[in-house]
Tab-separated table of C-alpha atoms in Angstrom:
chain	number	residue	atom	x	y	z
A	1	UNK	CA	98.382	109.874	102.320
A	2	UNK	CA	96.061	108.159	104.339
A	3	UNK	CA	92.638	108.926	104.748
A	4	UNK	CA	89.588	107.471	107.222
A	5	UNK	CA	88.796	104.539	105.056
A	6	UNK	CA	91.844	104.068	103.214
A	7	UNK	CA	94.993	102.731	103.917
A	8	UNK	CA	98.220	102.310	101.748
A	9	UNK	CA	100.397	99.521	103.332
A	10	UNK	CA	103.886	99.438	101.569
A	11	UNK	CA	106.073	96.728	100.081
A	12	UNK	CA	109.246	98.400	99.787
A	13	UNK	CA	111.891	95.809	98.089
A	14	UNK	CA	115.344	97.527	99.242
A	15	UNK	CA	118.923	95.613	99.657
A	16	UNK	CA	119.724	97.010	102.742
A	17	UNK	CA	119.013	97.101	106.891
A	18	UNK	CA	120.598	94.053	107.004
A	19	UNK	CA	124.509	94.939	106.960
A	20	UNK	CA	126.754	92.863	106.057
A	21	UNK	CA	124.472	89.528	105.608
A	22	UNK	CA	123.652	91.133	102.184
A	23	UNK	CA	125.653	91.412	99.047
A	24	UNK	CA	125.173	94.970	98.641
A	25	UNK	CA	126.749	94.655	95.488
A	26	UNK	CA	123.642	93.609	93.568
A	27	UNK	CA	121.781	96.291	92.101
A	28	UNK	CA	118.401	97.631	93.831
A	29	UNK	CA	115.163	96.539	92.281
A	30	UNK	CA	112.861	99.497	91.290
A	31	UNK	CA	108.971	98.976	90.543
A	32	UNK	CA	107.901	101.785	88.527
A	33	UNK	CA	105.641	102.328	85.073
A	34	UNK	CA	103.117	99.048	85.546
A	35	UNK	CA	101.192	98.302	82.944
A	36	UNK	CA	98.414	95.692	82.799
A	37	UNK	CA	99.361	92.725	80.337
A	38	UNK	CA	96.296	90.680	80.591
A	39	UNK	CA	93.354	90.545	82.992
A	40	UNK	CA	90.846	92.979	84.533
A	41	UNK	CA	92.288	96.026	85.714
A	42	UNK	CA	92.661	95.974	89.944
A	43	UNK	CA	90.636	91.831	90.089
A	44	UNK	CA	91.894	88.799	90.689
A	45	UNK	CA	93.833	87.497	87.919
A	46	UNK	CA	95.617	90.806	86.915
A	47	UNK	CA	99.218	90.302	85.329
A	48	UNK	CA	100.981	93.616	85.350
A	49	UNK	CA	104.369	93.836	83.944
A	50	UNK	CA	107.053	96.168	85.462
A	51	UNK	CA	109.928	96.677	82.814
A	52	UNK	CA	113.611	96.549	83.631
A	53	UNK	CA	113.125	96.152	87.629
A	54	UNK	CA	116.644	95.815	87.500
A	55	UNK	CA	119.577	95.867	84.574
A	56	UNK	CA	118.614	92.893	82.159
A	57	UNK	CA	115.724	92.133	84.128
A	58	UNK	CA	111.465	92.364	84.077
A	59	UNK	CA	109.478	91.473	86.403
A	60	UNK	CA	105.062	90.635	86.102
A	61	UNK	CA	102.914	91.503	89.692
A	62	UNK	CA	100.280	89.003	89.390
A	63	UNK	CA	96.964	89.561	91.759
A	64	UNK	CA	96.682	86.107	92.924
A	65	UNK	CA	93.576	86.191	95.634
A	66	UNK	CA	91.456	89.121	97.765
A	67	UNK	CA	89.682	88.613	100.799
A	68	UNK	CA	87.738	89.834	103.374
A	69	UNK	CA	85.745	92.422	102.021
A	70	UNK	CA	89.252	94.579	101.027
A	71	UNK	CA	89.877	95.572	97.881
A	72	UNK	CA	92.502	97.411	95.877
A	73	UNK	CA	92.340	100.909	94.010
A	74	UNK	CA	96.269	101.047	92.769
A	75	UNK	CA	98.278	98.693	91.646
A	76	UNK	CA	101.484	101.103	92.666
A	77	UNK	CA	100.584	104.499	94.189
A	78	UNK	CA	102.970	107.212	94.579
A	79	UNK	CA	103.916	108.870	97.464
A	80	UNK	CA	106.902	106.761	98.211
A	81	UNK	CA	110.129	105.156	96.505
A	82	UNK	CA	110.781	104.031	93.289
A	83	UNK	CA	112.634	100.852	94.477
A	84	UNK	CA	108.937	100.069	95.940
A	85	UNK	CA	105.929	98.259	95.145
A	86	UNK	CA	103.370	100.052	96.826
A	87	UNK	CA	99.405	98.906	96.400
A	88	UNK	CA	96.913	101.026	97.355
A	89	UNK	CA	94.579	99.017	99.590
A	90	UNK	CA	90.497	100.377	100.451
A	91	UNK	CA	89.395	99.014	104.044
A	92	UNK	CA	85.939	99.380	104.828
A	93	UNK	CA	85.228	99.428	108.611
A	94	UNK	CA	85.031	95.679	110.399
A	95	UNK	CA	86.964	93.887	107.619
A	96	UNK	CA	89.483	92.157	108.359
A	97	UNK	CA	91.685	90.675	104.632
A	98	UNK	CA	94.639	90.662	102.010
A	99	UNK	CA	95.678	91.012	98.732
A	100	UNK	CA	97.868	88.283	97.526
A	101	UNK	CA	100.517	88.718	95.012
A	102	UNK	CA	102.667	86.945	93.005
A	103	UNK	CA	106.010	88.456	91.565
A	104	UNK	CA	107.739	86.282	88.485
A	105	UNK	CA	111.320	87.634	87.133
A	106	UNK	CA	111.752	86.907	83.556
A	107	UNK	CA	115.576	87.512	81.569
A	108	UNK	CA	114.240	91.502	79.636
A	109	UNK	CA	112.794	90.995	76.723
A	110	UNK	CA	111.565	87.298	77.312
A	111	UNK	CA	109.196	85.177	78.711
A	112	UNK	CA	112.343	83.410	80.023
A	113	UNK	CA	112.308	82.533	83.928
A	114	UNK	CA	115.576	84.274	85.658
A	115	UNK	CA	116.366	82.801	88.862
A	116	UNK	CA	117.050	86.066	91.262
A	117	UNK	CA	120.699	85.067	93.427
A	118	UNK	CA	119.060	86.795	96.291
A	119	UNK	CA	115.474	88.718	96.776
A	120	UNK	CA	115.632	90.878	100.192
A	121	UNK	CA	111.847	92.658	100.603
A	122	UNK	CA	111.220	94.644	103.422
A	123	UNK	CA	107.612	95.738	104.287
A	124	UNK	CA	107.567	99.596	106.016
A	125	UNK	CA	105.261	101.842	107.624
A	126	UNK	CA	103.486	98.248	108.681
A	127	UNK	CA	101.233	100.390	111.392
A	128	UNK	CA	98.542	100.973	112.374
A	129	UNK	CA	95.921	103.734	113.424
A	130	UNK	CA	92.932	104.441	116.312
A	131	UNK	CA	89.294	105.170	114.585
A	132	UNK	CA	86.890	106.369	116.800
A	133	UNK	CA	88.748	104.458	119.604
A	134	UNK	CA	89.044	101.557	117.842
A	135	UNK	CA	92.264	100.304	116.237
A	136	UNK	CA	93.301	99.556	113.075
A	137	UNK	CA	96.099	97.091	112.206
A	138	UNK	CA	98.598	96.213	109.020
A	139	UNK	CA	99.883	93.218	108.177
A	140	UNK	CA	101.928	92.213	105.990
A	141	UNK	CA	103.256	88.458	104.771
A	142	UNK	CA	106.510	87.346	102.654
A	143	UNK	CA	106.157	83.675	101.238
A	144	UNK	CA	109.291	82.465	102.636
A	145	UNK	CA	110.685	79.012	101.094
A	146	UNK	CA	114.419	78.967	101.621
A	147	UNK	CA	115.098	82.274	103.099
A	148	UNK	CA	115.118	83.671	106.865
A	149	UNK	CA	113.522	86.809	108.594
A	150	UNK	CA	115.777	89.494	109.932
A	151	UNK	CA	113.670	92.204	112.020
A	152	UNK	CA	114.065	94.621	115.547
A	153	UNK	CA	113.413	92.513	118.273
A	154	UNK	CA	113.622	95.291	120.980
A	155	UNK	CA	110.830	98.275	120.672
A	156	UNK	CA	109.296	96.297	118.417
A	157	UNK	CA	105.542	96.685	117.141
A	158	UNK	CA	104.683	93.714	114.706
A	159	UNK	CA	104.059	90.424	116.508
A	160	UNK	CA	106.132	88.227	114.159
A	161	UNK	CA	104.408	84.773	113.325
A	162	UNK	CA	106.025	81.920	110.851
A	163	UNK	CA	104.342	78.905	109.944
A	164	UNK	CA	107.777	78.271	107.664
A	165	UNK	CA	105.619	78.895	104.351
A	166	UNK	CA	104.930	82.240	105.094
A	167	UNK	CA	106.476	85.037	107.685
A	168	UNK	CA	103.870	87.646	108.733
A	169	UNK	CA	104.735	91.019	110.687
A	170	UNK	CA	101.719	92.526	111.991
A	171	UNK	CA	100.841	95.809	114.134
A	172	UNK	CA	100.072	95.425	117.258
A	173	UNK	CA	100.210	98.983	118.742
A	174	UNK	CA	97.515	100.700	116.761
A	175	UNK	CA	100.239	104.190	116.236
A	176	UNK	CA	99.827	106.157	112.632
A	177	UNK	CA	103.225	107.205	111.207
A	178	UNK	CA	102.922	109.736	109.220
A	179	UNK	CA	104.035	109.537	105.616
A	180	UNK	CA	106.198	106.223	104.699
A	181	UNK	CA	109.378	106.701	105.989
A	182	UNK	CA	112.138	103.692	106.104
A	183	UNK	CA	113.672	104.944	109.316
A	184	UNK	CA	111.067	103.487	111.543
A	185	UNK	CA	112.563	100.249	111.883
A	186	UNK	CA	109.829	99.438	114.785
A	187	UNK	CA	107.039	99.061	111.860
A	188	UNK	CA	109.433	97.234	109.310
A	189	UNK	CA	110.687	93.812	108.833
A	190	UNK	CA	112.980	91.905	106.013
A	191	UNK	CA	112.724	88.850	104.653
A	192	UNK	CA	115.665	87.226	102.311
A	193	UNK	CA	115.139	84.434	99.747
A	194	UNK	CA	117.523	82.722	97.789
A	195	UNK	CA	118.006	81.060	94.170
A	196	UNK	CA	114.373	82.130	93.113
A	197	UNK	CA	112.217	83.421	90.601
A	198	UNK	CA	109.523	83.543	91.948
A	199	UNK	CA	107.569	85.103	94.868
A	200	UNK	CA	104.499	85.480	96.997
A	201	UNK	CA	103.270	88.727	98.848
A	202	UNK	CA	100.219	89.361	100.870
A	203	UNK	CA	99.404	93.135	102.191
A	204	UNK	CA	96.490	93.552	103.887
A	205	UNK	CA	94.590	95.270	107.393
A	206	UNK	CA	92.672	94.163	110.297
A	207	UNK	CA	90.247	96.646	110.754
A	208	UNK	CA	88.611	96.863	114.303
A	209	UNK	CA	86.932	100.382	113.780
């Protein structure tokens, strides 16, 4: 699944890892079956709508901004989970950029707004990968505005930065894990929000190579 000059960071929007700080009694969101509802296809400006993300519930993945020289080729590859949204991100060599997203929840059916009791995401497989000696590193940010950031302190690899808008988890050891596989906890990190609707993702690389 990942190639040279391609590499498919993963936002993977589960209700668990966190134990009993989460009401596991909400059902899972599952982002499957886009389809583009206005915009050009994979640009800035995109509006994709993902259809019952959860009972009684849609959901629209809007591309909100691209930079540094990145640029996506999948709005939500395979080769994961259904309860993921997974873009597939091209990195050319000595970029260094994200795609920005924006996820809205709307009552199915509607264009109506439906405030979300409780939005856990947790990025995985946030690694990273050695090119010709020279590293490559994910990153990935969760807009966080009334939530908090739950992720494993010891054996870590993300250096962990918040600026209180945003919470970013990024690789700092430069090690390839091969597939996408939630059980290495040392290249994941969860964010919980609150009483929202709406919410703000960035996935992107820092490539060294």
């Amino acid at each position: 699944m990942k190639l040279s000059s391609t590499r498919i960071p993963v936002l993977n929007i589960l209700f668990i890892f966190l134990g009993q700080t989460i009401a596991l009694s909400q059902s899972n969101y599952e982002f499957r079956g886009a389809a583009l509802k206005s915009g050009t296809d994979l640009t800035v400006g995109a509006v994709y709508t993902f259809a019952d993300v959860k009972t009684g519930t849609d959901a629209t993945v809007t591309i909100t901004d691209i930079t540094g020289g990145i640029s996506i080729t999948n709005i939500d590859g395979g080769g994961g989970f259904d309860r993921a949204f997974q873009p597939v991100l091209s990195v050319p060599g000595m970029t260094n950029g994200y795609i920005e997203f924006q996820i809205d929840f709307f009552v199915a059916g509607t264009g109506n707004p439906e405030v979300q009791t409780e939005v856990p995401i947790t990025p995985i497989d946030v690694d990273g990968q050695m090119y010709s000696g020279l590293p490559l590193y994910e990153f990935d940010e969760v807009e966080l505005p009334n939530g908090f950031t739950f992720f494993q302190y010891a054996g870590s690899e993300l250096n962990m930065y918040d600026n209180v808008t945003w919470v970013m988890g990024k690789n700092k050891a430069a090690i390839d894990y091969a597939g996408i596989d939630t059980a290495q906890k040392a290249v994941m990190f969860t964010t919980v929000n609150a009483n929202i609707s709406t919410i703000k993702l960035r996935v992107g690389a820092d490539n060294q190579s």
